PDB file of C-alpha atoms in Angstrom:
ATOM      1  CA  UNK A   1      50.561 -12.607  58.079  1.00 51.00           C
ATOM      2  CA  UNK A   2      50.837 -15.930  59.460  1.00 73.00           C
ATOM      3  CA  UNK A   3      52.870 -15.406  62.626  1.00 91.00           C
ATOM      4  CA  UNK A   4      55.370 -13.617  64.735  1.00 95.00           C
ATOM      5  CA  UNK A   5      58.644 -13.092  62.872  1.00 96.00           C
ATOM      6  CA  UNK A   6      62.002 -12.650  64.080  1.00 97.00           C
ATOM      7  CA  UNK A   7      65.307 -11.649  62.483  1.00 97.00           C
ATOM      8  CA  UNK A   8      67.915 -12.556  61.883  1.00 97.00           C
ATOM      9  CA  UNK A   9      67.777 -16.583  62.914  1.00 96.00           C
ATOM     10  CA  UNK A  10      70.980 -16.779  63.781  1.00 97.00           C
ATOM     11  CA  UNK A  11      73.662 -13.986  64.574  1.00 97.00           C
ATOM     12  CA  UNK A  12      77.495 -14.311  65.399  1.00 98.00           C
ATOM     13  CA  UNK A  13      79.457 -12.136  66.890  1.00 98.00           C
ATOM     14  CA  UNK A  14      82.213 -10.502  68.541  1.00 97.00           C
ATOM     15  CA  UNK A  15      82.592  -9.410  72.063  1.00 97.00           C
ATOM     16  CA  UNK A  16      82.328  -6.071  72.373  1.00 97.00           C
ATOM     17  CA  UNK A  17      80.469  -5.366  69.487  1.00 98.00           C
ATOM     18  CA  UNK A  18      76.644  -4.212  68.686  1.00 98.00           C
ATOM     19  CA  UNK A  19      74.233  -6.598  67.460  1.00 98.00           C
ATOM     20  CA  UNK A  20      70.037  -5.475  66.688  1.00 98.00           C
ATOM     21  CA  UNK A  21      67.509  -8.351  66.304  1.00 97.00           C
ATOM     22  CA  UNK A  22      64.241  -7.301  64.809  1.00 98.00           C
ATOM     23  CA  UNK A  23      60.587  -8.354  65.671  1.00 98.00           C
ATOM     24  CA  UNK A  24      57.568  -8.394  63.141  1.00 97.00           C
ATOM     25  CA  UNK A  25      53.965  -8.912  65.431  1.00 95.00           C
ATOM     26  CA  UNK A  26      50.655 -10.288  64.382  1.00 92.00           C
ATOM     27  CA  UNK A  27      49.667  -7.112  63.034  1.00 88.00           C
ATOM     28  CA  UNK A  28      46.551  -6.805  65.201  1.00 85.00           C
ATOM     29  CA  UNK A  29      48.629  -8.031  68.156  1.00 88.00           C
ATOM     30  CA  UNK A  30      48.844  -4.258  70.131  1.00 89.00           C
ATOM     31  CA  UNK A  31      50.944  -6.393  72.688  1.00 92.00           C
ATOM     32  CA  UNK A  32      54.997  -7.395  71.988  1.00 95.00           C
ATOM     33  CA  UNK A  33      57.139  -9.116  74.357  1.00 96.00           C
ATOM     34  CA  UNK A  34      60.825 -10.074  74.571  1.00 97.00           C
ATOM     35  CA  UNK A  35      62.273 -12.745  76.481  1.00 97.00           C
ATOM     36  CA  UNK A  36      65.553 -14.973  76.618  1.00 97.00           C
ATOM     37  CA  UNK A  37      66.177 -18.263  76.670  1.00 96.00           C
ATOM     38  CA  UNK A  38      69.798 -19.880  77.799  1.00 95.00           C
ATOM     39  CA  UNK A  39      70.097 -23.700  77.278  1.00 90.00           C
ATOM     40  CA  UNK A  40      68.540 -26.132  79.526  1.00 88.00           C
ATOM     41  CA  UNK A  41      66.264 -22.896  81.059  1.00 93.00           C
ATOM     42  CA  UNK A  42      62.464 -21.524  80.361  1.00 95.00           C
ATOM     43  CA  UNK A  43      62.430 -18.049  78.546  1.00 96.00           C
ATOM     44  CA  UNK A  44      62.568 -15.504  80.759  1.00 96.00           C
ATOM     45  CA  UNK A  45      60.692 -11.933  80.486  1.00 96.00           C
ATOM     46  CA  UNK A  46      62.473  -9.172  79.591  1.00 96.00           C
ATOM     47  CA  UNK A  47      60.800  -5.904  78.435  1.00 96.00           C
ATOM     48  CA  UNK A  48      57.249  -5.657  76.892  1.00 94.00           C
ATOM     49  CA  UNK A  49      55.331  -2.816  74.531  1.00 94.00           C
ATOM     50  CA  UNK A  50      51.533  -2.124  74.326  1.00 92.00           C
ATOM     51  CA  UNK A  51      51.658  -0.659  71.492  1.00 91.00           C
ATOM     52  CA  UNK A  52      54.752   1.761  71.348  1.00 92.00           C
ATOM     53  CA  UNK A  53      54.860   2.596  74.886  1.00 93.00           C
ATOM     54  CA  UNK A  54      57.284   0.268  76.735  1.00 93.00           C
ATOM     55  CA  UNK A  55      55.495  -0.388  80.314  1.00 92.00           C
ATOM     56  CA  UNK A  56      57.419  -3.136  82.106  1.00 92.00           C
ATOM     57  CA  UNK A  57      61.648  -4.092  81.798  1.00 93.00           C
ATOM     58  CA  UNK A  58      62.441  -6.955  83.829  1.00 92.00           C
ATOM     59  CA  UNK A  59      66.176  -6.551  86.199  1.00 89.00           C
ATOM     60  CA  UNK A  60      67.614  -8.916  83.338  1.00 82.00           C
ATOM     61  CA  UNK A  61      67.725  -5.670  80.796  1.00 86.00           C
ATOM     62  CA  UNK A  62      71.326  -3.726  81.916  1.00 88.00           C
ATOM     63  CA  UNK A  63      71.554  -0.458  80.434  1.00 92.00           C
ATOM     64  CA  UNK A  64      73.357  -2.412  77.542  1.00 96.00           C
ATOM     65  CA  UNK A  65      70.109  -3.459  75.802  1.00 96.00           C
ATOM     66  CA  UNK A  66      67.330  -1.112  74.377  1.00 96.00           C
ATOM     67  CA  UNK A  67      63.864  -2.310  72.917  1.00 96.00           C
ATOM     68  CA  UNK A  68      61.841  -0.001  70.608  1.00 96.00           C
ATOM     69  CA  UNK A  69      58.533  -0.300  68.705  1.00 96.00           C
ATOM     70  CA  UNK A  70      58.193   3.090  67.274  1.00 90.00           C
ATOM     71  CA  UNK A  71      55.071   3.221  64.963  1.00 86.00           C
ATOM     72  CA  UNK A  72      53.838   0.215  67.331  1.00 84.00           C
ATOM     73  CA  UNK A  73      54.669  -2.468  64.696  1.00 90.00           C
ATOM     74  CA  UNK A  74      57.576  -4.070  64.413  1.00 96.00           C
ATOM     75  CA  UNK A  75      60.084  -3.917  67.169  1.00 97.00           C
ATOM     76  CA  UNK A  76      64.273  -4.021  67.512  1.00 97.00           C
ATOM     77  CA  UNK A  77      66.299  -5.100  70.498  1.00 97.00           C
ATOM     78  CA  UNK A  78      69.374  -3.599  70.612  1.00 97.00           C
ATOM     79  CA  UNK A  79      72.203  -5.122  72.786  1.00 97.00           C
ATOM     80  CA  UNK A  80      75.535  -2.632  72.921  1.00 97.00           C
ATOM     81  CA  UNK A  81      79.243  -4.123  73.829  1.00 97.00           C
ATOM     82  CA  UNK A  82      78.310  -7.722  73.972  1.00 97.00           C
ATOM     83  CA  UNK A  83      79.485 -10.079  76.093  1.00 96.00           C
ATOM     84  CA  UNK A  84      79.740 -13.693  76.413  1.00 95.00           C
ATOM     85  CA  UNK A  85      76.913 -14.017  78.704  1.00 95.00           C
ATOM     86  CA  UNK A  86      75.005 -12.150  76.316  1.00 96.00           C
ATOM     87  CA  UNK A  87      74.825 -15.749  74.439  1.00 97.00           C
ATOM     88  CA  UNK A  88      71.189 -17.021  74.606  1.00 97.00           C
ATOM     89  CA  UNK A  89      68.246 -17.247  71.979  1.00 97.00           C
ATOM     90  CA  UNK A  90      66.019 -13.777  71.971  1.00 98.00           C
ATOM     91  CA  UNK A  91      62.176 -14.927  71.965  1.00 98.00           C
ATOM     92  CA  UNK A  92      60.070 -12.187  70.852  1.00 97.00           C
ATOM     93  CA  UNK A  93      55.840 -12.996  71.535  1.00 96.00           C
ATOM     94  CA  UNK A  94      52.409 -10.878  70.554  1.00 93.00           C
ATOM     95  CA  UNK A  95      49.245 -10.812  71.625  1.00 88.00           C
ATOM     96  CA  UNK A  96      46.047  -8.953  72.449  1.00 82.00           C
ATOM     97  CA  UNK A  97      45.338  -7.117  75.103  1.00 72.00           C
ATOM     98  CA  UNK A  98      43.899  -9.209  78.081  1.00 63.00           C
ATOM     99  CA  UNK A  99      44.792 -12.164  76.658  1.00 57.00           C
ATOM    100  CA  UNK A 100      45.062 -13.558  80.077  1.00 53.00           C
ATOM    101  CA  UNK A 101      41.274 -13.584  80.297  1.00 54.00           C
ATOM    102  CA  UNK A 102      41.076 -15.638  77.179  1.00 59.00           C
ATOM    103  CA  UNK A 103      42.516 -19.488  77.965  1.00 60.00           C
ATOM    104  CA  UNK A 104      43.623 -20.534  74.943  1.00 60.00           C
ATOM    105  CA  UNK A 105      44.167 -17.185  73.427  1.00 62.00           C
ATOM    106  CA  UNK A 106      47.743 -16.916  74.720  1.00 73.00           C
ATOM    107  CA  UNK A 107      51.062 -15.421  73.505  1.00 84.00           C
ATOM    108  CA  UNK A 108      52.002 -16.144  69.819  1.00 90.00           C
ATOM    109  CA  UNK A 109      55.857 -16.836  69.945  1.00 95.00           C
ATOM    110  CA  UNK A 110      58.174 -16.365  67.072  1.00 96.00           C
ATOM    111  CA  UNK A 111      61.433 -19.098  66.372  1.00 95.00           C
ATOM    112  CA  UNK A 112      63.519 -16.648  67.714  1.00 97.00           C
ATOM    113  CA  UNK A 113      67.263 -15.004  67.224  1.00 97.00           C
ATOM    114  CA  UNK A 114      70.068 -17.315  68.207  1.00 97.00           C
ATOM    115  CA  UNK A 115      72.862 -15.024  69.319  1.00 98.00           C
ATOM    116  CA  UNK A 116      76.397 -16.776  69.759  1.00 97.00           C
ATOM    117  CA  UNK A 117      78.968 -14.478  71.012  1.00 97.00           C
ATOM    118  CA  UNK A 118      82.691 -15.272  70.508  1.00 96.00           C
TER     119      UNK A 118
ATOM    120  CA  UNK B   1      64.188 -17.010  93.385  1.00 57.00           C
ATOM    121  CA  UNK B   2      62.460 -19.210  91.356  1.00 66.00           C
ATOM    122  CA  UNK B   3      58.859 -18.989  91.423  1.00 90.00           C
ATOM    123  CA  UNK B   4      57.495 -21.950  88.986  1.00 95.00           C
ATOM    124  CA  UNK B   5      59.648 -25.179  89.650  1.00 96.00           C
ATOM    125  CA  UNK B   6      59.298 -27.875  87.285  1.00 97.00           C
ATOM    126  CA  UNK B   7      60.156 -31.817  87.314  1.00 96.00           C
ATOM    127  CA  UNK B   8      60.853 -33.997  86.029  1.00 97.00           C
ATOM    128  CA  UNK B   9      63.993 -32.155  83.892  1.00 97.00           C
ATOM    129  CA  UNK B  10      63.943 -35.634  81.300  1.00 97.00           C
ATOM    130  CA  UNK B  11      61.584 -38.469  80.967  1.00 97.00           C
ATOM    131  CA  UNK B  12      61.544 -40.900  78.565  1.00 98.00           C
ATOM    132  CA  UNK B  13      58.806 -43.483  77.776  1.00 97.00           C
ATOM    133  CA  UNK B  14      57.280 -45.895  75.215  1.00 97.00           C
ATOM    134  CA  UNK B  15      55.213 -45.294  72.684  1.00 97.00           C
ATOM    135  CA  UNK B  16      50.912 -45.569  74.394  1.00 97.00           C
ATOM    136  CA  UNK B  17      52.665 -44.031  77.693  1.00 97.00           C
ATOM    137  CA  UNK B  18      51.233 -41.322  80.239  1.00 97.00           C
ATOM    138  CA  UNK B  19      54.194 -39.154  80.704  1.00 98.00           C
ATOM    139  CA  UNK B  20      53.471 -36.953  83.644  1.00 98.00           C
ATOM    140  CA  UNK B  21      55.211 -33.385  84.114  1.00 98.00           C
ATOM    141  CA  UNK B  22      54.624 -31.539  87.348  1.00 98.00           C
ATOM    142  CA  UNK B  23      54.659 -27.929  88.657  1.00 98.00           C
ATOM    143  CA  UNK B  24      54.714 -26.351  91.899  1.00 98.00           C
ATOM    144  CA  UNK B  25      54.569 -21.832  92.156  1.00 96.00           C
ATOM    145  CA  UNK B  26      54.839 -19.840  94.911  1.00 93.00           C
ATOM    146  CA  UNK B  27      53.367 -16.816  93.894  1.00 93.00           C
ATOM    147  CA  UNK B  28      49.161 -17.217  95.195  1.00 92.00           C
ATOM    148  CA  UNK B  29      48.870 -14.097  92.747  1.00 91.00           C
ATOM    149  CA  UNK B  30      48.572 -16.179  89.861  1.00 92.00           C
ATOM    150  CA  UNK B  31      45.774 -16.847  87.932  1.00 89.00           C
ATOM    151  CA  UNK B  32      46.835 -18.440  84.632  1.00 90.00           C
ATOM    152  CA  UNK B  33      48.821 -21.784  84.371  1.00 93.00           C
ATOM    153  CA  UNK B  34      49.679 -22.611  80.508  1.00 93.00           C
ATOM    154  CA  UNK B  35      51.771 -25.754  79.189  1.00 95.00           C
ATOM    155  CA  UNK B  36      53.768 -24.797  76.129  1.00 95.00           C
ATOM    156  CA  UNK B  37      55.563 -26.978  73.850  1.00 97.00           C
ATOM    157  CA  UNK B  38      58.732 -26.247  72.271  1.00 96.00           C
ATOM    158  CA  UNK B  39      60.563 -28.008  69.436  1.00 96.00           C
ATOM    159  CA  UNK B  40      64.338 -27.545  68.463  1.00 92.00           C
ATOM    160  CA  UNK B  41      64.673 -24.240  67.252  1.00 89.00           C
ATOM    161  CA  UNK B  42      61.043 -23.331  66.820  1.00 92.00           C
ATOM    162  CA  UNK B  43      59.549 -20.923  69.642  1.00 93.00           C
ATOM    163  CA  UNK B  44      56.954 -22.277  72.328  1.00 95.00           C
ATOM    164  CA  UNK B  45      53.543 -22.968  71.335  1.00 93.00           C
ATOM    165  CA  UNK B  46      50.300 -23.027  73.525  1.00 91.00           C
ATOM    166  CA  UNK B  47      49.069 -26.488  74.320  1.00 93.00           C
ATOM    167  CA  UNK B  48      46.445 -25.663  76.749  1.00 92.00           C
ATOM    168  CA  UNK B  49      46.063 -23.587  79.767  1.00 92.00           C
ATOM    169  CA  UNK B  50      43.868 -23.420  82.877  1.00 92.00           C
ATOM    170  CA  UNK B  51      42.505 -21.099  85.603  1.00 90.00           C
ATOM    171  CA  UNK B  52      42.736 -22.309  89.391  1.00 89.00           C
ATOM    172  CA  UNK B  53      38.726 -22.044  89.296  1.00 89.00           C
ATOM    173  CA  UNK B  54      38.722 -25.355  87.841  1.00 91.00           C
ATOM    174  CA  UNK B  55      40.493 -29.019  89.194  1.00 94.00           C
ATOM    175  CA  UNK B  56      40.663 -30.557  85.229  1.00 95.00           C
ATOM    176  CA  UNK B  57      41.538 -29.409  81.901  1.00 94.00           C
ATOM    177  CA  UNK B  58      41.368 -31.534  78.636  1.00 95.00           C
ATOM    178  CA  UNK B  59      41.886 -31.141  75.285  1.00 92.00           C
ATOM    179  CA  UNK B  60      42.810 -34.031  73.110  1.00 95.00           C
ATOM    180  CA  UNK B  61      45.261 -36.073  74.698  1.00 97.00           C
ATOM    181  CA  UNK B  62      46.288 -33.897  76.812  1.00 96.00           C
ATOM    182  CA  UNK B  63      45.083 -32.633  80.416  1.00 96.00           C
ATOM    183  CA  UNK B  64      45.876 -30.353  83.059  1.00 95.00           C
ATOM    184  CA  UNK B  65      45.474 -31.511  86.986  1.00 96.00           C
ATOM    185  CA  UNK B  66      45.428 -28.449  89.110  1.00 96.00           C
ATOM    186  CA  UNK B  67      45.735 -28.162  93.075  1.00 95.00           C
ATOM    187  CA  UNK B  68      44.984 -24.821  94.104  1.00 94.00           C
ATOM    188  CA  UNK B  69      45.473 -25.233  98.197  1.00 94.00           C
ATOM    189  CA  UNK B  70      49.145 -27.650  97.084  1.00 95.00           C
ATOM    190  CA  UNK B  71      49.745 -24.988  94.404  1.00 95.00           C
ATOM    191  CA  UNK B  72      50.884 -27.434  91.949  1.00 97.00           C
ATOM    192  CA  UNK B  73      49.794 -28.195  88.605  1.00 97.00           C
ATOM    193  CA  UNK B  74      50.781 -31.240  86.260  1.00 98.00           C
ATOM    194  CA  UNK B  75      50.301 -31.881  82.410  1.00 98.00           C
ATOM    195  CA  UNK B  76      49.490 -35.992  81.478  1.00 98.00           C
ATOM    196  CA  UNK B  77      49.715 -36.947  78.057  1.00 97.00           C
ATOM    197  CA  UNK B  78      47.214 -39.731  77.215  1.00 97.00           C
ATOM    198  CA  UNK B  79      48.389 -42.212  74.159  1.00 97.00           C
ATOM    199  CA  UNK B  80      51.917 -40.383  73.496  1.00 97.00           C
ATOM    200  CA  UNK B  81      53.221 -40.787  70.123  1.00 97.00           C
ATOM    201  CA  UNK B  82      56.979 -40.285  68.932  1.00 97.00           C
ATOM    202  CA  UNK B  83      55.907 -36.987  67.366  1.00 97.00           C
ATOM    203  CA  UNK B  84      55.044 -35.805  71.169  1.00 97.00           C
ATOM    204  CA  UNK B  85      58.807 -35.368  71.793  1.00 98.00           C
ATOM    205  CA  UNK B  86      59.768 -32.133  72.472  1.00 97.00           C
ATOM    206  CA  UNK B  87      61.004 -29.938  75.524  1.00 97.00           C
ATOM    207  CA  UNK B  88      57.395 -28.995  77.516  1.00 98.00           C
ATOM    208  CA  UNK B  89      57.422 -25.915  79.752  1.00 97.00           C
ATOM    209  CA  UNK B  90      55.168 -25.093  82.439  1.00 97.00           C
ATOM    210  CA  UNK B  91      53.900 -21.615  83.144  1.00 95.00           C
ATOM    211  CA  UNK B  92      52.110 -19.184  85.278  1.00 94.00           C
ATOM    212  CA  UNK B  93      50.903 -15.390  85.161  1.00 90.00           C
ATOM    213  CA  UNK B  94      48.979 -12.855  86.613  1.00 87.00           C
ATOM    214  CA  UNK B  95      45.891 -10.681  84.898  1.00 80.00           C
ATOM    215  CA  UNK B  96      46.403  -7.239  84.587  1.00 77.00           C
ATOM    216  CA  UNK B  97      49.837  -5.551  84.092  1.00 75.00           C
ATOM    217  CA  UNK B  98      51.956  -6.923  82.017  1.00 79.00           C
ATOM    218  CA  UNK B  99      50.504 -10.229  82.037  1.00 83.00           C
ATOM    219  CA  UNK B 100      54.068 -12.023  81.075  1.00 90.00           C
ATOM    220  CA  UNK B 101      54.798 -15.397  81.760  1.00 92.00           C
ATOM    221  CA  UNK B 102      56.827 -17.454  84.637  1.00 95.00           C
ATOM    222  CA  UNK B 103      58.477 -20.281  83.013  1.00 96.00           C
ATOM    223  CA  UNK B 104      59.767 -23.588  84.703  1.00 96.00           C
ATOM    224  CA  UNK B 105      62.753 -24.967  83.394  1.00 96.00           C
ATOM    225  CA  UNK B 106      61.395 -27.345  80.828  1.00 97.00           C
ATOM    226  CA  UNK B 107      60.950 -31.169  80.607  1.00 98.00           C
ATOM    227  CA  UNK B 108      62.467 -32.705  77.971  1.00 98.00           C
ATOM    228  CA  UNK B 109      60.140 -35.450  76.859  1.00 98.00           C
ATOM    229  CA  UNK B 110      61.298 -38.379  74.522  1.00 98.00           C
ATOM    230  CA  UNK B 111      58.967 -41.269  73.416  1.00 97.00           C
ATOM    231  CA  UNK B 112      60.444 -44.278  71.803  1.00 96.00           C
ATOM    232  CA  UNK B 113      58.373 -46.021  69.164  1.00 94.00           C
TER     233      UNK B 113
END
């Protein structure tokens, strides 16, 4: 288990249709976050686990996405009837709990979903 | 509202430079400012981070400068070396909670050999 993985890399598709991006922690990360990234921007926060209790979803999650982690391992984002400005790269990020109080502890970020759609 | 701004949004120097990237937040909640560096199509990694307790951060070649009463923070990379181009983002957070990150909008950093 060397990091945080992410599938797929890369996903087309089609307005209007249903695309799920999966997230593999550090497994004794008990903290998962997603966040988005459009070009030129910073990621921004979207929903985060501690364990499989989702505590915080940011305005930026319409009632078109869902996030689960159900056995508080891995964890899918679901985005229903895509749209165009749906387009962006889907960060997904572990960590301990308190990292914050750690400096150089910090989020472990994984490469990410690129999702075009067309 | 945007509550880390970053600048510059490019820079480009020569190889032995000091790029500087600087930061300014609104938010006097936050207690955590981290630099993270991302390359094409990887995710961002941790450079090094800071707590406004404290005016300097280094590690390696690179440092943190933090103004608590300006509320601005900037990253300096000492020596910078072709490999050191990348996009860097600035960031701040809160303890407890959620503890998620406020990014800036990146600095795209390019140094010529």
């Amino acid at each position: 288990d060397t990091g945080v993985s992410q599938n797929p890399r890369h996903k087309i598709t089609k307005r209007g249709q249903n695309v799920t991006f999966r997230c593999d922690p550090i497994s004794e990360h008990n903290r998962l976050y997603w966040y988005r990234q459009t070009l030129g921007q910073g990621p921004e926060f979207l929903t985060y686990f501690q364990n499989e209790a989702q505590l915080e979803k940011s305005r930026l999650l319409s009632d078109r996405f869902s996030a689960e982690r159900p056995k508080g391992s891995f964890s899918t984002l679901e985005i229903q009837r895509t749209e165009q400005g749906d387009s962006a790269m889907y960060l997904c990020a572990s960590s301990p709990v308190r990292w914050a109080s750690h400096l150089n502890y910090g989020y472990t970020f994984g490469s990410g979903t690129r999702l075009t759609v067309v | 509202q945007q509550q880390v701004k970053q600048s510059p949004q490019s820079l480009i120097v020569q190889k032995g430079g000091i790029p500087i990237i600087n930061c300014a937040y609104e938010n006097t909640a936050f207690d955590y400012f981290p630099w993270y560096q991302q390359f094409p199509g990887k995710g961002p990694a941790l450079l090094i981070a800071i707590r406004p307790d404290v005016s300097e951060k280094k590690e390696g070649r690179f440092t943190i400068s933090f103004n608590k009463s300006a509320k601005q923070f900037s990253l300096h990379i000492m020596d910078s070396q072709p490999g050191d181009s990348a996009t860097y983002f600035c960031a701040a957070s809160m303890s407890g909670g959620s503890e998620k990150l406020v990014f800036g909008k990146g600095t795209k950093l390019t140094v010529n050999p």
